[in-house]
Short mmCIF file of C-alpha atoms in Angstrom, two decimals:
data_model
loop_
_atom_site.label_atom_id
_atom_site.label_comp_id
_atom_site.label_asym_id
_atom_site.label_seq_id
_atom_site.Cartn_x
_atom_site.Cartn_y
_atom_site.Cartn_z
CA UNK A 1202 -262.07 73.75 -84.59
CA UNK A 1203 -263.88 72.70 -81.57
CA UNK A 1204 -265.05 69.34 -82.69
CA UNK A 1205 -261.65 68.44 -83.28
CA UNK A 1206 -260.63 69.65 -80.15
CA UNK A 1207 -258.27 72.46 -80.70
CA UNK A 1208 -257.94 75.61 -78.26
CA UNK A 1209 -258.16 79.24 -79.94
CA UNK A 1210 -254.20 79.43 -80.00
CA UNK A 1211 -253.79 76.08 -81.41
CA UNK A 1212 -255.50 78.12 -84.66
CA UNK A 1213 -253.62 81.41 -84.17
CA UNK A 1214 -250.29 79.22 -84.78
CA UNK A 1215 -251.62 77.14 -87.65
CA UNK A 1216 -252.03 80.27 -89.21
CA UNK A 1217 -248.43 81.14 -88.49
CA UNK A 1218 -246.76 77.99 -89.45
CA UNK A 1219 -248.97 77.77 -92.35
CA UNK A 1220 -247.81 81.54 -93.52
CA UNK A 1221 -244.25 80.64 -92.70
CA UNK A 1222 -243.82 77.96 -94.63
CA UNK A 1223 -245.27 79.28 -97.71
CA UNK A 1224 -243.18 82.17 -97.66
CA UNK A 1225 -240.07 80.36 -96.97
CA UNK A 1226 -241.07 77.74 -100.22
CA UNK A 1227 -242.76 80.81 -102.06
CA UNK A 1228 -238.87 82.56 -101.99
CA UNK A 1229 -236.41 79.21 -102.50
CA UNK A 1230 -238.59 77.83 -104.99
CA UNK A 1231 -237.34 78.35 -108.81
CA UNK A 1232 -239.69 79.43 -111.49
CA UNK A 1233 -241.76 81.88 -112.44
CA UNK A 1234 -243.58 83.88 -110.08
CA UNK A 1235 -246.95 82.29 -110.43
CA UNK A 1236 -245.46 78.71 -109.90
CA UNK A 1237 -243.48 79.90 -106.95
CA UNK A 1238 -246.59 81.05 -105.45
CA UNK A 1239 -248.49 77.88 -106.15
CA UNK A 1240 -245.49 75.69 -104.72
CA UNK A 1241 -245.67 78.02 -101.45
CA UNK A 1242 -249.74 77.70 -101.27
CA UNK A 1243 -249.17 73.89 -101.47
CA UNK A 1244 -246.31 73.57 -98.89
CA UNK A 1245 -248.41 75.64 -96.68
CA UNK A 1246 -251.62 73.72 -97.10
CA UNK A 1247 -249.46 70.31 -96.18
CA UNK A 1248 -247.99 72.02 -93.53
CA UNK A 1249 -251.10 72.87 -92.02
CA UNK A 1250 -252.89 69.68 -92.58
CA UNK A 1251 -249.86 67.72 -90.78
CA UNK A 1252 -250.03 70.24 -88.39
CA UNK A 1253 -253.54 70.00 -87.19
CA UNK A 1254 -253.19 66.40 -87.49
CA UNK A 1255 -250.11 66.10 -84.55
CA UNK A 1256 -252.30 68.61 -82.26
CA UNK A 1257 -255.40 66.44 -82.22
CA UNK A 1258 -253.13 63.71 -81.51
CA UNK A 1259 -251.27 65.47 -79.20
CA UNK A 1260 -254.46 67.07 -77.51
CA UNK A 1261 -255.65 63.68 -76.85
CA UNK A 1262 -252.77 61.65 -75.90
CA UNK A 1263 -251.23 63.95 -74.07
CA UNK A 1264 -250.44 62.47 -70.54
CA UNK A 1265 -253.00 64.17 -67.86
CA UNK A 1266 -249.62 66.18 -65.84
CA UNK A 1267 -248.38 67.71 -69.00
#
């Protein structure tokens, strides 16, 4: 986390958007109950990787008074 530059809460709310996400694809999702799952762990993993991608960005960016 620190070679990309990210702060200890920037991976406290990965974790949380990562988490939400699932669950909210995990219950709309139709299927069976082991596909639903797998659909949530996949949303979440893109979720996660897009977010950590716009932080980094962000992080460095970022004008210098914000």
């Amino acid at each position: 986390m620190n070679t990309l530059g990210l702060e200890r809460r920037d991976g406290r709310n990965l974790l949380v958007v990562a988490v939400i996400v699932a669950v909210i694809i995990a219950a709309t999702a139709e299927g069976p109950v082991g596909v639903r799952i797998l659909a949530g762990g996949i949303a979440g993993i893109i979720s996660a990787g897009v977010f950590v991608v716009s932080t980094v960005l962000i992080n460095r960016y970022k004008p210098d008074y914000w």
